[in-house]
Amino acid sequence: MAEPDVYSPDVLAEEEPRYMRRQKPVEVRKRKFGKQQRLFYLKVFLGLLAACASGGVLYVAVDFLLNSPQFKLVKTEQIEISGNVRVDAVAVLDKFAADQGRSVLRVPLDERRRALEEIPWVEKASVARILPNKLRVELVERTPVAFLRQGAELALIDAHGVVLERPQQADYNFPVVTGIAEAAPREDRERQMQLFVQFMKDVEAARAGGSSMVSEVDLADSKDVRATLAGLPELGDPESGGQSAVLVHFGSGDFVSKFQAFVGNIGQWRASAGRIESIDLRFDRQVVVNPEKVTGIR
């Protein structure tokens, strides 16, 4: 019979499973609420409190400005208008009808400015608030430079091609322009009127007072400005001593030299051709003089 194995206590101790051993507990240290953290949270709390207070004050202030009777636009006298000579004040005040009873701070200034500039006689407008409860409107009116013939009617027109209604009580001394259709695009009318303005400047530069001798200008053809001239001593009728008008074709440019050539030679042309119906200055170094046709009586 075999004897049982005998193990040393040390061997038995080494083979003992590790999980059976009791582990030393880990000590958990509690962190204390430090002074710096307390200051940080206090600052955050105070900041939130200040923000809430500021928001409340801002809300009250905005509500006061937008709804207080002291800032409301109640009477038309609270709208100051300047610069209007031809524009009726009623037409200006009508643009602010929707703002009656509202705070002046609610008035859309840019929108009202654009509405004012839609009035034909208004070229530019500005609108400003005058606290607590007024508005200031400043207008720059358009400047007409000629009469525009439309059939049997005469309107006014400015240098930008804007057609203006003639005021009932106004006295203007302008030449008449033709060949411009009111229904034409604004850009086309402005281009035609810029040609007219340049022509008038050059005529005045060629001879002082020359622009006052322009009676009518036909702008239908941009390549040929046709002007009816009257009132020059050189246009006097050789036979009767009276004065008459003559139609001159000036082309599309070089108006200064052409007008000077006309003034300097009209006397000679009339002496040789008699009464003149028209003169064509469009050609270089050549002038076409068309005598007036006389209808005989049989």
Short mmCIF file of C-alpha atoms in Angstrom, two decimals, residues 55-215:
data_model
loop_
_atom_site.label_atom_id
_atom_site.label_comp_id
_atom_site.label_asym_id
_atom_site.label_seq_id
_atom_site.Cartn_x
_atom_site.Cartn_y
_atom_site.Cartn_z
CA GLY A 55 -32.93 93.10 -19.32
CA GLY A 56 -35.81 94.25 -17.19
CA VAL A 57 -34.70 97.85 -17.30
CA LEU A 58 -34.19 97.65 -21.08
CA TYR A 59 -37.65 96.17 -21.57
CA VAL A 60 -39.25 98.90 -19.52
CA ALA A 61 -37.29 101.60 -21.38
CA VAL A 62 -38.16 100.24 -24.84
CA ASP A 63 -41.81 99.84 -23.88
CA PHE A 64 -41.84 103.44 -22.65
CA LEU A 65 -40.27 104.81 -25.83
CA LEU A 66 -42.55 102.87 -28.17
CA ASN A 67 -45.82 103.28 -26.32
CA SER A 68 -45.58 106.45 -24.25
CA PRO A 69 -47.89 109.27 -25.40
CA GLN A 70 -44.94 111.66 -25.17
CA PHE A 71 -43.37 110.06 -28.26
CA LYS A 72 -46.49 109.63 -30.39
CA LEU A 73 -47.14 111.41 -33.68
CA VAL A 74 -50.59 112.86 -33.20
CA LYS A 75 -50.85 116.12 -35.19
CA THR A 76 -49.65 117.07 -38.65
CA GLU A 77 -47.97 120.10 -37.07
CA GLN A 78 -45.42 117.69 -35.62
CA ILE A 79 -44.03 117.13 -39.15
CA GLU A 80 -41.74 120.00 -40.18
CA ILE A 81 -41.42 120.43 -43.97
CA SER A 82 -38.80 122.56 -45.72
CA GLY A 83 -37.69 123.04 -49.31
CA ASN A 84 -41.13 122.69 -50.86
CA VAL A 85 -41.99 125.45 -53.31
CA ARG A 86 -43.94 123.57 -55.99
CA VAL A 87 -44.75 120.47 -53.94
CA ASP A 88 -48.01 120.73 -52.00
CA ALA A 89 -47.54 120.08 -48.27
CA VAL A 90 -50.67 117.91 -48.31
CA ALA A 91 -48.96 115.51 -50.73
CA VAL A 92 -46.04 115.24 -48.28
CA LEU A 93 -48.23 114.69 -45.22
CA ASP A 94 -50.18 111.96 -47.01
CA LYS A 95 -47.02 109.84 -47.04
CA PHE A 96 -47.11 109.76 -43.22
CA ALA A 97 -50.80 108.93 -42.82
CA ALA A 98 -50.01 105.40 -41.61
CA ASP A 99 -47.80 106.80 -38.81
CA GLN A 100 -50.50 108.81 -37.08
CA GLY A 101 -50.87 107.71 -33.46
CA ARG A 102 -47.58 105.80 -33.46
CA SER A 103 -44.30 106.57 -31.76
CA VAL A 104 -41.88 108.51 -33.96
CA LEU A 105 -39.39 105.71 -33.22
CA ARG A 106 -41.61 103.32 -35.15
CA VAL A 107 -41.60 105.45 -38.33
CA PRO A 108 -39.59 103.68 -41.10
CA LEU A 109 -37.48 106.62 -42.26
CA ASP A 110 -36.01 105.03 -45.41
CA GLU A 111 -39.40 103.80 -46.55
CA ARG A 112 -40.92 107.26 -46.10
CA ARG A 113 -37.99 108.88 -47.93
CA ARG A 114 -38.50 106.62 -50.93
CA ALA A 115 -42.22 107.39 -50.92
CA LEU A 116 -41.52 111.12 -50.95
CA GLU A 117 -39.12 110.75 -53.88
CA GLU A 118 -41.94 109.19 -55.89
CA ILE A 119 -43.64 112.60 -56.00
CA PRO A 120 -42.77 113.92 -59.51
CA TRP A 121 -41.51 117.33 -58.36
CA VAL A 122 -39.26 115.84 -55.62
CA GLU A 123 -35.71 115.03 -56.70
CA LYS A 124 -34.31 114.19 -53.24
CA ALA A 125 -35.79 113.89 -49.76
CA SER A 126 -34.54 113.27 -46.24
CA VAL A 127 -36.53 112.34 -43.12
CA ALA A 128 -35.19 112.65 -39.57
CA ARG A 129 -36.59 112.23 -36.05
CA ILE A 130 -36.62 115.11 -33.59
CA LEU A 131 -37.23 113.63 -30.16
CA PRO A 132 -39.48 113.37 -28.40
CA ASN A 133 -42.31 113.51 -30.95
CA LYS A 134 -41.46 115.34 -34.21
CA LEU A 135 -40.26 114.56 -37.72
CA ARG A 136 -38.27 116.79 -40.03
CA VAL A 137 -38.69 116.50 -43.82
CA GLU A 138 -36.28 118.27 -46.16
CA LEU A 139 -37.01 118.32 -49.89
CA VAL A 140 -34.95 119.19 -52.96
CA GLU A 141 -37.29 119.95 -55.82
CA ARG A 142 -36.58 119.25 -59.46
CA THR A 143 -35.48 122.09 -61.72
CA PRO A 144 -37.24 122.23 -65.10
CA VAL A 145 -35.10 123.23 -68.07
CA ALA A 146 -37.57 123.24 -70.95
CA PHE A 147 -41.18 122.98 -72.03
CA LEU A 148 -42.16 119.62 -73.48
CA ARG A 149 -44.69 119.72 -76.27
CA GLN A 150 -47.14 116.82 -76.17
CA GLY A 151 -49.68 117.34 -78.90
CA ALA A 152 -51.42 120.62 -78.11
CA GLU A 153 -50.29 120.60 -74.47
CA LEU A 154 -47.11 121.94 -72.89
CA ALA A 155 -45.61 120.29 -69.83
CA LEU A 156 -42.29 120.89 -68.10
CA ILE A 157 -39.30 118.56 -68.18
CA ASP A 158 -36.04 118.50 -66.20
CA ALA A 159 -32.52 117.51 -67.21
CA HIS A 160 -33.18 113.88 -66.17
CA GLY A 161 -36.16 113.46 -68.46
CA VAL A 162 -38.78 113.66 -65.71
CA VAL A 163 -42.00 115.17 -67.02
CA LEU A 164 -43.52 117.67 -64.59
CA GLU A 165 -46.97 119.15 -64.39
CA ARG A 166 -47.03 122.90 -64.98
CA PRO A 167 -47.92 124.84 -61.82
CA GLN A 168 -50.88 127.13 -62.24
CA GLN A 169 -49.07 130.11 -60.77
CA ALA A 170 -45.63 130.05 -62.33
CA ASP A 171 -43.89 131.99 -65.08
CA TYR A 172 -41.16 130.14 -66.97
CA ASN A 173 -39.13 131.25 -69.98
CA PHE A 174 -37.82 128.08 -71.58
CA PRO A 175 -37.34 126.80 -75.11
CA VAL A 176 -39.71 124.07 -76.27
CA VAL A 177 -38.42 120.54 -76.85
CA THR A 178 -40.12 117.99 -79.08
CA GLY A 179 -39.41 114.41 -80.08
CA ILE A 180 -39.61 113.03 -76.51
CA ALA A 181 -42.38 110.57 -75.68
CA GLU A 182 -43.56 110.60 -72.08
CA ALA A 183 -44.24 106.86 -72.35
CA ALA A 184 -40.63 106.17 -73.35
CA PRO A 185 -38.30 104.58 -70.76
CA ARG A 186 -36.85 107.01 -68.25
CA GLU A 187 -33.30 106.23 -69.41
CA ASP A 188 -34.12 107.19 -73.00
CA ARG A 189 -35.73 110.46 -71.97
CA GLU A 190 -32.77 111.31 -69.75
CA ARG A 191 -30.32 110.60 -72.57
CA GLN A 192 -32.24 112.94 -74.89
CA MET A 193 -32.39 115.70 -72.29
CA GLN A 194 -28.68 115.42 -71.52
CA LEU A 195 -28.03 116.08 -75.22
CA PHE A 196 -30.30 119.13 -74.99
CA VAL A 197 -28.52 120.45 -71.87
CA GLN A 198 -25.13 120.08 -73.55
CA PHE A 199 -26.39 121.84 -76.66
CA MET A 200 -27.68 124.79 -74.64
CA LYS A 201 -24.40 125.10 -72.70
CA ASP A 202 -22.35 125.09 -75.89
CA VAL A 203 -24.59 127.69 -77.54
CA GLU A 204 -24.19 129.98 -74.53
CA ALA A 205 -20.42 129.40 -74.56
CA ALA A 206 -20.25 130.25 -78.26
CA ARG A 207 -22.06 133.54 -77.75
CA ALA A 208 -23.22 135.21 -74.56
CA GLY A 209 -27.00 135.18 -74.53
CA GLY A 210 -27.11 132.67 -77.36
CA SER A 211 -29.22 130.20 -75.37
CA SER A 212 -32.03 132.79 -75.15
CA MET A 213 -32.20 132.77 -78.95
CA VAL A 214 -33.12 129.08 -79.05
CA SER A 215 -36.86 128.88 -79.59
#
